[in-house]
XYZ file of C-alpha atoms in Angstrom:
288
model
C 104.645 78.469 135.932
C 103.773 81.807 134.307
C 107.310 83.150 134.769
C 108.678 79.939 133.254
C 106.448 80.299 130.178
C 107.369 83.943 129.766
C 111.057 83.118 129.962
C 110.649 80.276 127.492
C 108.711 82.505 125.104
C 111.476 85.088 125.201
C 114.017 82.402 124.403
C 111.896 81.233 121.481
C 111.556 84.742 120.083
C 115.291 85.232 120.132
C 116.331 81.762 118.990
C 119.101 81.875 116.455
C 120.133 85.370 117.522
C 122.012 84.669 120.719
C 125.004 86.704 119.630
C 122.991 89.902 119.126
C 121.636 92.184 121.810
C 118.003 92.542 120.762
C 115.635 95.301 121.740
C 112.380 93.384 122.095
C 108.772 94.557 122.254
C 105.942 92.116 122.982
C 102.874 91.824 125.180
C 103.589 89.370 127.980
C 101.153 86.584 128.829
C 99.266 88.591 131.446
C 99.171 91.722 129.241
C 98.115 90.387 125.852
C 94.576 91.231 124.728
C 92.672 92.050 121.547
C 90.052 94.765 121.112
C 87.606 94.746 118.208
C 85.665 97.694 116.795
C 82.656 97.034 114.573
C 80.391 98.971 112.213
C 78.938 98.404 108.713
C 81.614 100.784 107.391
C 84.764 99.734 109.253
C 86.139 96.820 111.266
C 89.309 96.729 113.318
C 91.116 94.293 115.598
C 93.874 95.790 117.720
C 96.510 94.610 120.166
C 98.352 97.031 122.395
C 102.087 96.260 122.614
C 103.415 97.806 125.850
C 106.233 100.286 125.401
C 105.911 100.170 121.625
C 102.510 100.884 120.085
C 99.850 98.807 118.345
C 99.311 95.976 115.902
C 96.044 96.366 114.019
C 94.002 94.566 111.381
C 91.370 96.654 109.611
C 88.964 96.573 106.706
C 86.458 99.069 105.303
C 83.242 98.822 103.314
C 83.513 98.165 99.597
C 85.576 95.441 97.982
C 87.614 93.141 100.299
C 90.554 95.203 101.560
C 92.132 93.680 104.672
C 95.112 95.623 106.033
C 97.634 95.010 108.797
C 99.589 97.842 110.362
C 102.338 97.849 112.966
C 102.450 101.331 114.418
C 104.824 102.814 116.977
C 103.783 105.507 119.441
C 107.055 107.265 118.735
C 109.518 107.547 115.889
C 112.213 104.889 116.172
C 115.744 105.589 114.875
C 115.862 102.497 112.677
C 118.268 101.958 109.833
C 116.652 101.555 106.431
C 116.382 98.039 105.094
C 113.982 95.113 104.697
C 112.019 93.786 107.662
C 112.127 90.016 108.123
C 108.827 88.389 109.106
C 108.627 85.059 110.932
C 105.798 83.076 112.474
C 107.052 81.776 115.817
C 105.416 78.963 117.784
C 104.188 79.579 121.304
C 106.629 78.687 124.058
C 104.404 75.810 125.146
C 104.154 74.348 121.612
C 107.072 71.970 122.069
C 108.546 70.670 118.835
C 106.954 73.210 116.502
C 109.308 75.161 114.285
C 109.329 78.798 113.259
C 108.219 79.591 109.719
C 109.599 82.265 107.434
C 106.950 84.691 106.146
C 109.179 86.708 103.855
C 110.319 90.309 104.001
C 108.563 93.653 103.746
C 109.887 97.189 103.244
C 110.531 99.400 106.249
C 108.324 102.489 106.320
C 109.818 105.612 107.845
C 108.058 107.307 110.726
C 105.568 105.651 113.051
C 103.991 103.178 110.612
C 106.711 100.550 110.630
C 104.879 97.776 108.768
C 101.954 97.971 106.352
C 100.615 94.771 104.804
C 97.615 94.302 102.530
C 95.363 91.537 101.249
C 97.184 88.164 101.058
C 99.986 89.123 103.437
C 97.528 90.582 105.947
C 95.352 87.463 105.723
C 98.443 85.328 106.320
C 99.181 87.236 109.533
C 95.591 86.787 110.685
C 95.718 83.074 109.890
C 98.978 82.542 111.771
C 97.469 84.137 114.872
C 94.359 81.962 114.575
C 96.679 78.927 114.647
C 98.237 80.165 117.884
C 101.432 81.453 116.255
C 103.236 84.713 117.067
C 104.020 86.817 113.951
C 107.301 88.571 114.685
C 109.108 91.341 112.834
C 112.894 91.543 112.847
C 114.554 94.875 112.115
C 118.241 94.595 111.306
C 119.372 97.408 113.572
C 118.891 100.826 115.057
C 120.538 103.683 113.219
C 123.516 103.314 115.568
C 124.210 99.954 113.939
C 124.454 98.126 117.248
C 121.052 96.944 118.405
C 118.679 94.768 116.350
C 114.971 95.111 117.128
C 112.079 92.634 117.258
C 108.365 93.297 117.619
C 106.141 90.298 118.314
C 102.347 90.081 118.012
C 100.822 87.756 120.592
C 98.183 85.100 119.890
C 97.170 85.012 123.560
C 93.417 85.740 124.015
C 93.034 86.087 120.249
C 90.021 83.826 119.675
C 87.171 86.020 120.929
C 88.429 89.171 119.235
C 89.036 87.229 116.032
C 85.485 85.872 116.024
C 84.061 89.371 116.524
C 86.279 90.703 113.747
C 85.211 87.972 111.321
C 81.568 88.663 112.153
C 82.102 92.346 111.415
C 83.796 91.575 108.079
C 80.740 89.603 106.981
C 78.489 92.582 107.783
C 80.488 95.283 105.987
C 78.493 97.055 103.299
C 79.767 95.846 99.901
C 79.832 99.359 98.404
C 81.637 102.610 99.181
C 80.363 106.157 99.599
C 81.604 107.011 96.101
C 79.446 104.213 94.698
C 76.344 105.368 96.546
C 76.754 109.158 96.332
C 75.079 109.453 92.920
C 72.137 107.235 91.951
C 69.635 107.257 89.102
C 66.312 105.527 89.763
C 64.034 104.637 86.849
C 60.223 104.480 86.765
C 57.588 102.943 84.527
C 55.406 105.203 82.393
C 53.021 107.339 84.475
C 53.884 105.377 87.635
C 55.141 106.376 91.069
C 55.650 102.834 92.390
C 59.205 101.516 92.573
C 60.442 98.891 90.128
C 62.379 95.952 91.670
C 65.674 97.482 90.481
C 64.778 100.874 91.961
C 63.712 99.271 95.246
C 66.994 97.374 95.442
C 69.025 100.539 94.886
C 66.965 102.445 97.437
C 67.646 99.733 100.001
C 71.374 100.093 99.365
C 71.159 103.862 99.838
C 69.055 103.496 102.975
C 71.446 100.975 104.522
C 74.341 103.321 103.881
C 72.507 106.294 105.364
C 71.856 104.292 108.531
C 75.561 103.512 108.887
C 77.175 106.867 108.067
C 76.388 109.760 110.415
C 78.517 112.135 108.335
C 75.864 112.681 105.654
C 75.411 116.428 105.240
C 72.897 116.812 102.402
C 70.727 114.674 100.128
C 69.268 116.196 96.955
C 66.443 114.341 95.171
C 65.443 115.533 91.691
C 62.489 114.209 89.695
C 62.284 113.996 85.889
C 59.776 112.650 83.362
C 59.426 112.000 79.659
C 57.477 114.461 77.490
C 54.220 112.536 77.279
C 51.360 114.498 78.853
C 51.170 118.191 79.702
C 53.975 120.105 81.390
C 52.030 120.651 84.607
C 51.048 116.985 84.741
C 54.698 115.968 84.313
C 55.846 118.461 86.928
C 53.409 116.946 89.429
C 54.430 113.406 88.450
C 58.092 114.269 89.027
C 57.205 115.773 92.403
C 55.287 112.674 93.492
C 58.229 110.467 92.557
C 60.701 112.595 94.527
C 58.396 112.549 97.554
C 58.074 108.762 97.360
C 61.864 108.407 97.264
C 62.326 110.944 100.063
C 59.808 109.270 102.360
C 61.394 105.867 101.819
C 64.907 107.126 102.551
C 63.864 109.149 105.599
C 63.229 105.822 107.318
C 67.033 105.598 107.610
C 66.866 108.336 110.237
C 68.440 111.209 108.313
C 67.365 114.697 109.406
C 64.558 115.872 107.047
C 66.132 119.341 107.096
C 69.093 117.865 105.222
C 66.932 116.594 102.371
C 66.001 118.741 99.366
C 63.518 117.693 96.682
C 62.799 119.316 93.337
C 60.787 118.347 90.274
C 61.890 119.396 86.799
C 59.159 117.491 85.006
C 60.077 117.107 81.336
C 62.449 120.111 81.213
C 65.776 118.266 81.604
C 65.807 115.175 79.394
C 69.005 113.141 79.105
C 67.868 111.397 75.917
C 65.529 112.003 73.002
C 61.827 111.744 73.781
C 61.219 110.705 70.172
C 62.068 107.077 70.977
C 60.796 104.655 73.590
C 64.357 103.948 74.737
C 64.950 107.660 75.276
C 61.692 108.071 77.175
C 62.706 105.262 79.558
C 65.951 107.074 80.357
C 64.092 110.310 81.050
C 61.620 108.774 83.535
C 63.987 109.011 86.464
C 64.789 110.364 89.915
C 68.376 111.386 90.634
C 69.668 111.150 94.211
C 72.876 112.983 95.140
C 74.400 112.600 98.605
C 77.183 114.721 100.078
C 79.074 114.662 103.352
């Protein structure tokens, strides 16, 4: 039965191309599998295609950015030209027709196909429906042998569910968005405002996820009300409060530096209430 299905699947993949001698790459029924990798910073879902390379979906933290990549383990001597994409039904889906998915440019080197956003989501959706996205290259550089690479939907469900779960847990901000933060405080207070607490939670969640953090610098500032020594101590207390809260993320204390400048480095005039609010701050800078 298995050999019959495999033979039928091959016939389906090559339907309409009987007059061409295709070089075909695809995971057979007993080989097809999907492996998911999950973290708050990156998700991937990968299928190994024997003799060829990998098909991989991936997304990173920040705004939605799904990508699909078809990558060969070796450089193929393919002629330049568009790559035709089709969604083929499984061999056992009698009566279902193939569907055209358009064309995409051929990328030189090992990364043969790179799709983003809507096109990548379409590939993921076709697989979830049990279809086999297949890529048709017109020919090798010798002009004689067309090439197809097929991505199998066999054993896709579990990996797909894990991948979707990971996508929902990706942090919605990038390192660039978290690397520099300004936290504001009420007059003569060390306690966090709701906005400051929310930003600190974002920073802490990122620190827990990214082991590449090399240094965190926390600098305290105040307005000019009160004496200089009083303001220096107030700035120090604020930096210590921020440091202690962020250390709960597990970062090495040796990689954290704190410093109070008191009222010496205002960013706005202390002659107005609005300016004083801007000066009552702690600045957190993270590097990796």
